[in-house]
PDB file of C-alpha atoms in Angstrom:
ATOM      1  CA  UNK A  27      18.579 -41.108  44.122  1.00  0.00           C
ATOM      2  CA  UNK A  28      20.847 -39.772  41.380  1.00  0.00           C
ATOM      3  CA  UNK A  29      18.207 -40.595  38.740  1.00  0.00           C
ATOM      4  CA  UNK A  30      15.698 -38.606  40.787  1.00  0.00           C
ATOM      5  CA  UNK A  31      18.104 -35.656  40.982  1.00  0.00           C
ATOM      6  CA  UNK A  32      18.716 -35.657  37.252  1.00  0.00           C
ATOM      7  CA  UNK A  33      14.984 -35.925  36.603  1.00  0.00           C
ATOM      8  CA  UNK A  34      14.351 -32.976  38.900  1.00  0.00           C
ATOM      9  CA  UNK A  35      17.037 -30.901  37.167  1.00  0.00           C
ATOM     10  CA  UNK A  36      15.660 -31.699  33.710  1.00  0.00           C
ATOM     11  CA  UNK A  37      12.133 -30.928  34.884  1.00  0.00           C
ATOM     12  CA  UNK A  38      13.210 -27.571  36.281  1.00  0.00           C
ATOM     13  CA  UNK A  39      15.068 -26.720  33.067  1.00  0.00           C
ATOM     14  CA  UNK A  40      12.033 -27.620  30.957  1.00  0.00           C
ATOM     15  CA  UNK A  41       9.677 -25.677  33.219  1.00  0.00           C
ATOM     16  CA  UNK A  42      11.901 -22.591  33.178  1.00  0.00           C
ATOM     17  CA  UNK A  43      12.201 -22.758  29.391  1.00  0.00           C
ATOM     18  CA  UNK A  44       8.412 -22.982  29.044  1.00  0.00           C
ATOM     19  CA  UNK A  45       7.956 -20.057  31.417  1.00  0.00           C
ATOM     20  CA  UNK A  46      10.483 -18.016  29.435  1.00  0.00           C
ATOM     21  CA  UNK A  47       8.710 -18.830  26.182  1.00  0.00           C
ATOM     22  CA  UNK A  48       5.307 -17.930  27.626  1.00  0.00           C
ATOM     23  CA  UNK A  49       6.649 -14.723  29.106  1.00  0.00           C
ATOM     24  CA  UNK A  50       8.114 -13.786  25.715  1.00  0.00           C
ATOM     25  CA  UNK A  51       4.791 -14.458  23.962  1.00  0.00           C
ATOM     26  CA  UNK A  52       3.032 -12.304  26.564  1.00  0.00           C
ATOM     27  CA  UNK A  53       5.237  -9.342  25.719  1.00  0.00           C
ATOM     28  CA  UNK A  54       4.491  -6.831  22.987  1.00  0.00           C
ATOM     29  CA  UNK A  55       6.673  -7.162  19.888  1.00  0.00           C
ATOM     30  CA  UNK A  56       7.017  -4.151  17.592  1.00  0.00           C
ATOM     31  CA  UNK A  57       8.117  -3.617  13.995  1.00  0.00           C
ATOM     32  CA  UNK A  58       8.650  -0.128  12.562  1.00  0.00           C
ATOM     33  CA  UNK A  59       9.365   0.113   8.824  1.00  0.00           C
ATOM     34  CA  UNK A  60      10.806   3.550   8.095  1.00  0.00           C
ATOM     35  CA  UNK A  61      12.204   4.969   5.900  1.00  0.00           C
ATOM     36  CA  UNK A  62      10.487   3.103   3.116  1.00  0.00           C
ATOM     37  CA  UNK A  63      10.425   3.559  -0.667  1.00  0.00           C
ATOM     38  CA  UNK A  64       7.625   2.365  -2.929  1.00  0.00           C
ATOM     39  CA  UNK A  65       8.201   2.916  -6.667  1.00  0.00           C
ATOM     40  CA  UNK A  66       4.941   1.962  -8.387  1.00  0.00           C
ATOM     41  CA  UNK A  67       3.822   2.285 -11.945  1.00  0.00           C
ATOM     42  CA  UNK A  68       0.529   4.204 -12.074  1.00  0.00           C
ATOM     43  CA  UNK A  69      -2.101   3.377 -14.689  1.00  0.00           C
ATOM     44  CA  UNK A  70      -5.810   3.962 -15.074  1.00  0.00           C
ATOM     45  CA  UNK A  71      -8.436   6.426 -16.242  1.00  0.00           C
ATOM     46  CA  UNK A  72     -10.148   9.527 -14.908  1.00  0.00           C
ATOM     47  CA  UNK A  73     -12.838  11.855 -16.222  1.00  0.00           C
ATOM     48  CA  UNK A  74     -16.572  12.014 -16.884  1.00  0.00           C
ATOM     49  CA  UNK A  75     -18.192   8.735 -17.875  1.00  0.00           C
ATOM     50  CA  UNK A  76     -18.205   9.544 -21.605  1.00  0.00           C
ATOM     51  CA  UNK A  77     -14.913  11.426 -21.839  1.00  0.00           C
ATOM     52  CA  UNK A  78     -12.194   9.685 -19.832  1.00  0.00           C
ATOM     53  CA  UNK A  79      -8.473  10.409 -19.970  1.00  0.00           C
ATOM     54  CA  UNK A  80      -5.828   7.719 -19.661  1.00  0.00           C
ATOM     55  CA  UNK A  81      -3.254   7.843 -16.878  1.00  0.00           C
ATOM     56  CA  UNK A  82       0.016   6.072 -17.614  1.00  0.00           C
ATOM     57  CA  UNK A  83       3.214   6.555 -15.603  1.00  0.00           C
ATOM     58  CA  UNK A  84       5.436   3.486 -16.132  1.00  0.00           C
ATOM     59  CA  UNK A  85       7.820   2.187 -13.497  1.00  0.00           C
ATOM     60  CA  UNK A  86      10.810   3.499 -15.459  1.00  0.00           C
ATOM     61  CA  UNK A  87       9.540   7.079 -15.154  1.00  0.00           C
ATOM     62  CA  UNK A  88       8.255   7.125 -11.574  1.00  0.00           C
ATOM     63  CA  UNK A  89      11.525   8.425 -10.116  1.00  0.00           C
ATOM     64  CA  UNK A  90      11.719  11.292 -12.619  1.00  0.00           C
ATOM     65  CA  UNK A  91       8.065  12.209 -12.057  1.00  0.00           C
ATOM     66  CA  UNK A  92       8.029  11.800  -8.275  1.00  0.00           C
ATOM     67  CA  UNK A  93       8.009  15.207  -6.574  1.00  0.00           C
ATOM     68  CA  UNK A  94       7.566  13.926  -3.026  1.00  0.00           C
ATOM     69  CA  UNK A  95       6.896  10.618  -1.320  1.00  0.00           C
ATOM     70  CA  UNK A  96       6.608   9.384   2.251  1.00  0.00           C
ATOM     71  CA  UNK A  97       5.767   5.888   3.442  1.00  0.00           C
ATOM     72  CA  UNK A  98       5.954   3.789   6.588  1.00  0.00           C
ATOM     73  CA  UNK A  99       4.441   0.808   8.425  1.00  0.00           C
ATOM     74  CA  UNK A 100       4.091   0.025  12.132  1.00  0.00           C
ATOM     75  CA  UNK A 101       3.026  -3.305  13.652  1.00  0.00           C
ATOM     76  CA  UNK A 102       2.473  -4.383  17.257  1.00  0.00           C
ATOM     77  CA  UNK A 103       1.838  -8.013  18.183  1.00  0.00           C
ATOM     78  CA  UNK A 104       1.085  -9.782  21.459  1.00  0.00           C
ATOM     79  CA  UNK A 105       0.103 -13.446  21.653  1.00  0.00           C
ATOM     80  CA  UNK A 106      -2.473 -13.891  18.875  1.00  0.00           C
ATOM     81  CA  UNK A 107      -3.370 -10.217  18.544  1.00  0.00           C
ATOM     82  CA  UNK A 108      -1.913  -7.946  15.855  1.00  0.00           C
ATOM     83  CA  UNK A 109      -2.401  -4.205  15.405  1.00  0.00           C
ATOM     84  CA  UNK A 110      -0.961  -2.066  12.641  1.00  0.00           C
ATOM     85  CA  UNK A 111      -0.815   1.279  10.884  1.00  0.00           C
ATOM     86  CA  UNK A 112       0.278   1.790   7.277  1.00  0.00           C
ATOM     87  CA  UNK A 113       0.640   5.192   5.630  1.00  0.00           C
ATOM     88  CA  UNK A 114       1.925   6.503   2.329  1.00  0.00           C
ATOM     89  CA  UNK A 115       1.778   9.711   0.321  1.00  0.00           C
ATOM     90  CA  UNK A 116       2.816  10.299  -3.302  1.00  0.00           C
ATOM     91  CA  UNK A 117       2.926  13.474  -5.370  1.00  0.00           C
ATOM     92  CA  UNK A 118       3.665  12.860  -9.033  1.00  0.00           C
ATOM     93  CA  UNK A 119       3.623  14.979 -12.189  1.00  0.00           C
ATOM     94  CA  UNK A 120       3.756  13.703 -15.742  1.00  0.00           C
ATOM     95  CA  UNK A 121       3.397  15.040 -19.293  1.00  0.00           C
ATOM     96  CA  UNK A 122       2.448  12.758 -22.155  1.00  0.00           C
ATOM     97  CA  UNK A 123       0.901  12.934 -25.618  1.00  0.00           C
ATOM     98  CA  UNK A 124      -1.673  10.755 -27.313  1.00  0.00           C
ATOM     99  CA  UNK A 125      -1.079   9.382 -30.777  1.00  0.00           C
ATOM    100  CA  UNK A 126      -2.564  11.431 -33.600  1.00  0.00           C
ATOM    101  CA  UNK A 127      -5.130   9.887 -35.926  1.00  0.00           C
ATOM    102  CA  UNK A 128      -5.990  10.579 -39.551  1.00  0.00           C
ATOM    103  CA  UNK A 129      -8.453  13.331 -38.666  1.00  0.00           C
ATOM    104  CA  UNK A 130      -7.747  13.752 -34.966  1.00  0.00           C
ATOM    105  CA  UNK A 131      -4.649  15.586 -33.704  1.00  0.00           C
ATOM    106  CA  UNK A 132      -2.570  14.374 -30.811  1.00  0.00           C
ATOM    107  CA  UNK A 133      -3.412  15.714 -27.349  1.00  0.00           C
ATOM    108  CA  UNK A 134      -0.995  16.766 -24.652  1.00  0.00           C
ATOM    109  CA  UNK A 135      -1.995  15.474 -21.205  1.00  0.00           C
ATOM    110  CA  UNK A 136      -0.417  17.043 -18.116  1.00  0.00           C
ATOM    111  CA  UNK A 137      -1.078  15.128 -14.894  1.00  0.00           C
ATOM    112  CA  UNK A 138      -0.564  16.471 -11.376  1.00  0.00           C
ATOM    113  CA  UNK A 139      -1.643  13.884  -8.798  1.00  0.00           C
ATOM    114  CA  UNK A 140      -1.447  13.720  -5.034  1.00  0.00           C
ATOM    115  CA  UNK A 141      -2.461  10.380  -3.538  1.00  0.00           C
ATOM    116  CA  UNK A 142      -2.453   9.167   0.039  1.00  0.00           C
ATOM    117  CA  UNK A 143      -3.404   5.802   1.538  1.00  0.00           C
ATOM    118  CA  UNK A 144      -3.642   5.192   5.288  1.00  0.00           C
ATOM    119  CA  UNK A 145      -4.683   1.989   7.069  1.00  0.00           C
ATOM    120  CA  UNK A 146      -5.500   1.299  10.718  1.00  0.00           C
ATOM    121  CA  UNK A 147      -6.315  -2.323  11.463  1.00  0.00           C
ATOM    122  CA  UNK A 148      -6.389  -5.114  14.002  1.00  0.00           C
ATOM    123  CA  UNK A 149      -6.107  -8.843  13.583  1.00  0.00           C
ATOM    124  CA  UNK A 150      -6.371 -12.189  15.322  1.00  0.00           C
ATOM    125  CA  UNK A 151      -4.260 -15.260  14.543  1.00  0.00           C
ATOM    126  CA  UNK A 152      -6.794 -17.966  13.705  1.00  0.00           C
ATOM    127  CA  UNK A 153      -4.114 -20.579  13.067  1.00  0.00           C
ATOM    128  CA  UNK A 154      -0.332 -20.608  13.102  1.00  0.00           C
ATOM    129  CA  UNK A 155       0.909 -17.786  10.882  1.00  0.00           C
ATOM    130  CA  UNK A 156      -2.537 -16.859   9.492  1.00  0.00           C
ATOM    131  CA  UNK A 157      -4.109 -13.642  10.797  1.00  0.00           C
ATOM    132  CA  UNK A 158      -7.655 -12.456  10.071  1.00  0.00           C
ATOM    133  CA  UNK A 159      -7.625  -8.665   9.603  1.00  0.00           C
ATOM    134  CA  UNK A 160     -10.238  -5.940   9.830  1.00  0.00           C
ATOM    135  CA  UNK A 161      -9.865  -2.185   9.819  1.00  0.00           C
ATOM    136  CA  UNK A 162     -10.377   1.162   8.138  1.00  0.00           C
ATOM    137  CA  UNK A 163      -8.620   2.561   5.061  1.00  0.00           C
ATOM    138  CA  UNK A 164      -8.535   6.271   4.353  1.00  0.00           C
ATOM    139  CA  UNK A 165      -7.715   7.372   0.819  1.00  0.00           C
ATOM    140  CA  UNK A 166      -7.099  10.900  -0.384  1.00  0.00           C
ATOM    141  CA  UNK A 167      -6.729  11.932  -3.999  1.00  0.00           C
ATOM    142  CA  UNK A 168      -6.182  15.296  -5.615  1.00  0.00           C
ATOM    143  CA  UNK A 169      -5.887  14.752  -9.354  1.00  0.00           C
ATOM    144  CA  UNK A 170      -5.527  17.559 -11.874  1.00  0.00           C
ATOM    145  CA  UNK A 171      -5.467  16.769 -15.591  1.00  0.00           C
ATOM    146  CA  UNK A 172      -4.847  19.419 -18.266  1.00  0.00           C
ATOM    147  CA  UNK A 173      -5.823  18.347 -21.782  1.00  0.00           C
ATOM    148  CA  UNK A 174      -4.723  20.446 -24.765  1.00  0.00           C
ATOM    149  CA  UNK A 175      -4.841  19.526 -28.486  1.00  0.00           C
ATOM    150  CA  UNK A 176      -1.695  19.955 -30.543  1.00  0.00           C
ATOM    151  CA  UNK A 177      -3.629  21.869 -33.195  1.00  0.00           C
ATOM    152  CA  UNK A 178      -4.404  25.503 -34.033  1.00  0.00           C
ATOM    153  CA  UNK A 179      -7.846  24.763 -35.454  1.00  0.00           C
ATOM    154  CA  UNK A 180     -10.688  26.356 -33.421  1.00  0.00           C
ATOM    155  CA  UNK A 181     -12.744  23.165 -33.402  1.00  0.00           C
ATOM    156  CA  UNK A 182     -10.060  21.244 -31.537  1.00  0.00           C
ATOM    157  CA  UNK A 183      -9.255  24.127 -29.212  1.00  0.00           C
ATOM    158  CA  UNK A 184     -12.764  23.739 -27.797  1.00  0.00           C
ATOM    159  CA  UNK A 185     -11.721  20.252 -26.669  1.00  0.00           C
ATOM    160  CA  UNK A 186      -9.080  21.588 -24.298  1.00  0.00           C
ATOM    161  CA  UNK A 187      -9.784  21.881 -20.594  1.00  0.00           C
ATOM    162  CA  UNK A 188      -8.805  21.040 -17.046  1.00  0.00           C
ATOM    163  CA  UNK A 189     -10.293  18.374 -14.785  1.00  0.00           C
ATOM    164  CA  UNK A 190      -9.743  18.720 -11.034  1.00  0.00           C
ATOM    165  CA  UNK A 191     -11.034  15.937  -8.783  1.00  0.00           C
ATOM    166  CA  UNK A 192     -10.223  15.601  -5.114  1.00  0.00           C
ATOM    167  CA  UNK A 193     -11.726  14.065  -2.025  1.00  0.00           C
ATOM    168  CA  UNK A 194     -11.376  11.877   1.058  1.00  0.00           C
ATOM    169  CA  UNK A 195     -12.802   8.363   1.112  1.00  0.00           C
ATOM    170  CA  UNK A 196     -13.154   5.847   3.937  1.00  0.00           C
ATOM    171  CA  UNK A 197     -13.669   2.107   3.592  1.00  0.00           C
ATOM    172  CA  UNK A 198     -14.088  -0.821   5.972  1.00  0.00           C
ATOM    173  CA  UNK A 199     -11.600  -3.531   5.024  1.00  0.00           C
ATOM    174  CA  UNK A 200     -11.270  -7.215   5.714  1.00  0.00           C
ATOM    175  CA  UNK A 201      -8.260  -9.311   4.801  1.00  0.00           C
ATOM    176  CA  UNK A 202      -5.808 -12.074   5.572  1.00  0.00           C
ATOM    177  CA  UNK A 203      -2.150 -11.896   6.505  1.00  0.00           C
ATOM    178  CA  UNK A 204       0.158 -14.900   6.399  1.00  0.00           C
ATOM    179  CA  UNK A 205       3.607 -14.654   7.951  1.00  0.00           C
ATOM    180  CA  UNK A 206       6.353 -17.247   8.239  1.00  0.00           C
ATOM    181  CA  UNK A 207       9.935 -17.263   9.452  1.00  0.00           C
ATOM    182  CA  UNK A 208      12.240 -19.674   7.683  1.00  0.00           C
ATOM    183  CA  UNK A 209      14.977 -19.208  10.272  1.00  0.00           C
ATOM    184  CA  UNK A 210      16.400 -16.548  12.577  1.00  0.00           C
ATOM    185  CA  UNK A 211      17.305 -14.287   9.643  1.00  0.00           C
ATOM    186  CA  UNK A 212      14.715 -14.732   6.895  1.00  0.00           C
ATOM    187  CA  UNK A 213      10.963 -14.122   7.015  1.00  0.00           C
ATOM    188  CA  UNK A 214       8.092 -13.487   4.643  1.00  0.00           C
ATOM    189  CA  UNK A 215       4.551 -12.114   4.858  1.00  0.00           C
ATOM    190  CA  UNK A 216       1.637 -11.876   2.413  1.00  0.00           C
ATOM    191  CA  UNK A 217      -1.348  -9.587   3.005  1.00  0.00           C
ATOM    192  CA  UNK A 218      -4.500  -9.518   0.897  1.00  0.00           C
ATOM    193  CA  UNK A 219      -7.351  -7.097   1.638  1.00  0.00           C
ATOM    194  CA  UNK A 220     -10.489  -5.696   0.067  1.00  0.00           C
ATOM    195  CA  UNK A 221     -13.198  -3.211   0.968  1.00  0.00           C
ATOM    196  CA  UNK A 222     -16.538  -4.461   2.289  1.00  0.00           C
ATOM    197  CA  UNK A 223     -18.425  -1.195   2.424  1.00  0.00           C
ATOM    198  CA  UNK A 224     -17.469   2.454   2.094  1.00  0.00           C
ATOM    199  CA  UNK A 225     -16.989   5.385  -0.247  1.00  0.00           C
ATOM    200  CA  UNK A 226     -14.989   3.571  -2.944  1.00  0.00           C
ATOM    201  CA  UNK A 227     -16.559   1.180  -5.409  1.00  0.00           C
ATOM    202  CA  UNK A 228     -13.392  -0.945  -5.362  1.00  0.00           C
ATOM    203  CA  UNK A 229     -10.520  -0.796  -2.873  1.00  0.00           C
ATOM    204  CA  UNK A 230      -8.232  -3.827  -2.861  1.00  0.00           C
ATOM    205  CA  UNK A 231      -4.585  -4.519  -2.282  1.00  0.00           C
ATOM    206  CA  UNK A 232      -1.872  -7.164  -2.149  1.00  0.00           C
ATOM    207  CA  UNK A 233       1.296  -6.726  -0.124  1.00  0.00           C
ATOM    208  CA  UNK A 234       4.174  -9.232  -0.372  1.00  0.00           C
ATOM    209  CA  UNK A 235       7.110  -8.473   1.920  1.00  0.00           C
ATOM    210  CA  UNK A 236      10.310 -10.220   2.910  1.00  0.00           C
ATOM    211  CA  UNK A 237      12.621  -9.404   5.809  1.00  0.00           C
ATOM    212  CA  UNK A 238      16.276 -10.113   6.419  1.00  0.00           C
ATOM    213  CA  UNK A 239      17.578  -9.640   9.956  1.00  0.00           C
ATOM    214  CA  UNK A 240      20.899  -7.840  10.231  1.00  0.00           C
ATOM    215  CA  UNK A 241      20.833  -7.610  14.024  1.00  0.00           C
ATOM    216  CA  UNK A 242      18.352  -7.807  16.873  1.00  0.00           C
ATOM    217  CA  UNK A 243      17.179  -4.281  16.050  1.00  0.00           C
ATOM    218  CA  UNK A 244      17.860  -3.794  12.316  1.00  0.00           C
ATOM    219  CA  UNK A 245      16.251  -5.519   9.349  1.00  0.00           C
ATOM    220  CA  UNK A 246      16.023  -5.037   5.584  1.00  0.00           C
ATOM    221  CA  UNK A 247      12.437  -4.890   4.323  1.00  0.00           C
ATOM    222  CA  UNK A 248      11.673  -5.581   0.646  1.00  0.00           C
ATOM    223  CA  UNK A 249       8.775  -6.705  -1.492  1.00  0.00           C
ATOM    224  CA  UNK A 250       6.024  -5.812  -3.942  1.00  0.00           C
ATOM    225  CA  UNK A 251       2.754  -3.952  -3.499  1.00  0.00           C
ATOM    226  CA  UNK A 252      -0.410  -3.781  -5.628  1.00  0.00           C
ATOM    227  CA  UNK A 253      -3.318  -1.391  -5.090  1.00  0.00           C
ATOM    228  CA  UNK A 254      -6.467  -0.755  -7.138  1.00  0.00           C
ATOM    229  CA  UNK A 255      -9.012   1.967  -6.303  1.00  0.00           C
ATOM    230  CA  UNK A 256     -12.188   2.815  -8.212  1.00  0.00           C
ATOM    231  CA  UNK A 257     -14.651   5.533  -7.250  1.00  0.00           C
ATOM    232  CA  UNK A 258     -16.776   8.427  -8.429  1.00  0.00           C
ATOM    233  CA  UNK A 259     -15.589  11.829  -7.201  1.00  0.00           C
ATOM    234  CA  UNK A 260     -16.972  15.314  -7.562  1.00  0.00           C
ATOM    235  CA  UNK A 261     -14.949  17.666  -9.754  1.00  0.00           C
ATOM    236  CA  UNK A 262     -15.165  21.010 -11.525  1.00  0.00           C
ATOM    237  CA  UNK A 263     -16.654  19.086 -14.476  1.00  0.00           C
ATOM    238  CA  UNK A 264     -19.257  17.258 -12.408  1.00  0.00           C
ATOM    239  CA  UNK A 265     -18.995  13.596 -11.306  1.00  0.00           C
ATOM    240  CA  UNK A 266     -15.688  12.042 -12.361  1.00  0.00           C
ATOM    241  CA  UNK A 267     -14.925   8.324 -12.461  1.00  0.00           C
ATOM    242  CA  UNK A 268     -11.485   7.375 -11.186  1.00  0.00           C
ATOM    243  CA  UNK A 269      -9.885   3.956 -11.741  1.00  0.00           C
ATOM    244  CA  UNK A 270      -6.230   3.925 -10.671  1.00  0.00           C
ATOM    245  CA  UNK A 271      -3.843   0.993 -10.200  1.00  0.00           C
ATOM    246  CA  UNK A 272      -0.487   1.336  -8.467  1.00  0.00           C
ATOM    247  CA  UNK A 273       1.942  -1.570  -8.431  1.00  0.00           C
ATOM    248  CA  UNK A 274       5.669  -1.905  -7.963  1.00  0.00           C
ATOM    249  CA  UNK A 275       8.592  -2.872  -5.726  1.00  0.00           C
ATOM    250  CA  UNK A 276       9.262  -1.477  -2.271  1.00  0.00           C
ATOM    251  CA  UNK A 277      12.376  -1.325  -0.118  1.00  0.00           C
ATOM    252  CA  UNK A 278      12.871  -0.108   3.425  1.00  0.00           C
ATOM    253  CA  UNK A 279      14.614  -0.339   6.771  1.00  0.00           C
ATOM    254  CA  UNK A 280      12.790  -2.076   9.606  1.00  0.00           C
ATOM    255  CA  UNK A 281      13.397  -1.813  13.357  1.00  0.00           C
ATOM    256  CA  UNK A 282      12.234  -4.756  15.473  1.00  0.00           C
ATOM    257  CA  UNK A 283      12.032  -4.352  19.240  1.00  0.00           C
TER     258      UNK A 283
END
């Protein structure tokens, strides 16, 4: 009789634990990452096909050249379903000079760039920790480049000018997200995505993020992000080819609830 009682108690405890676990998995779990700082180096080219200008803002100079930046992520997960929104905006300015040649003077290049990247996506966990993603990415760029030769000769003065290229692009993305928790405090996630069809010729990114739990609500969010976008945009000089890569560390505060 006592064995039966103990068996019944253990069975009830196991059943209640399973019910609690299932009820927890049936609830929505949210993660809000804000405020968030991304300090990328920015490299690439822009300009008409036969007359491109180099863009080069190294990581060391991004803070000095950053005029405004705003970034944040939001994720909602229930059972095997994941939904998310990612948004960031950067406004940078930079002045640089090319190296002079034997017959060619150096050129001063003044860059004023506003760039925004916004994702809305959904995903399904195909196996433990691995989520198949699909969604839409909106990119906005407003790039102004002033080129002026460091020479008083009339011939080279004709080479000066301003290129202004701006536009909105939309792309359909697919990707994979892998997430793993080592213990109650430490976790990691890796997201890889690329465009399938859309306005950009190339739109691909890699996002590696780690989390450290300080409390039930508060977490530290850190990692590294890579983004490469290539497209052809209309400008005051006609069609302009843009190839920009942003990559660098990120750090933020995350609220889990």
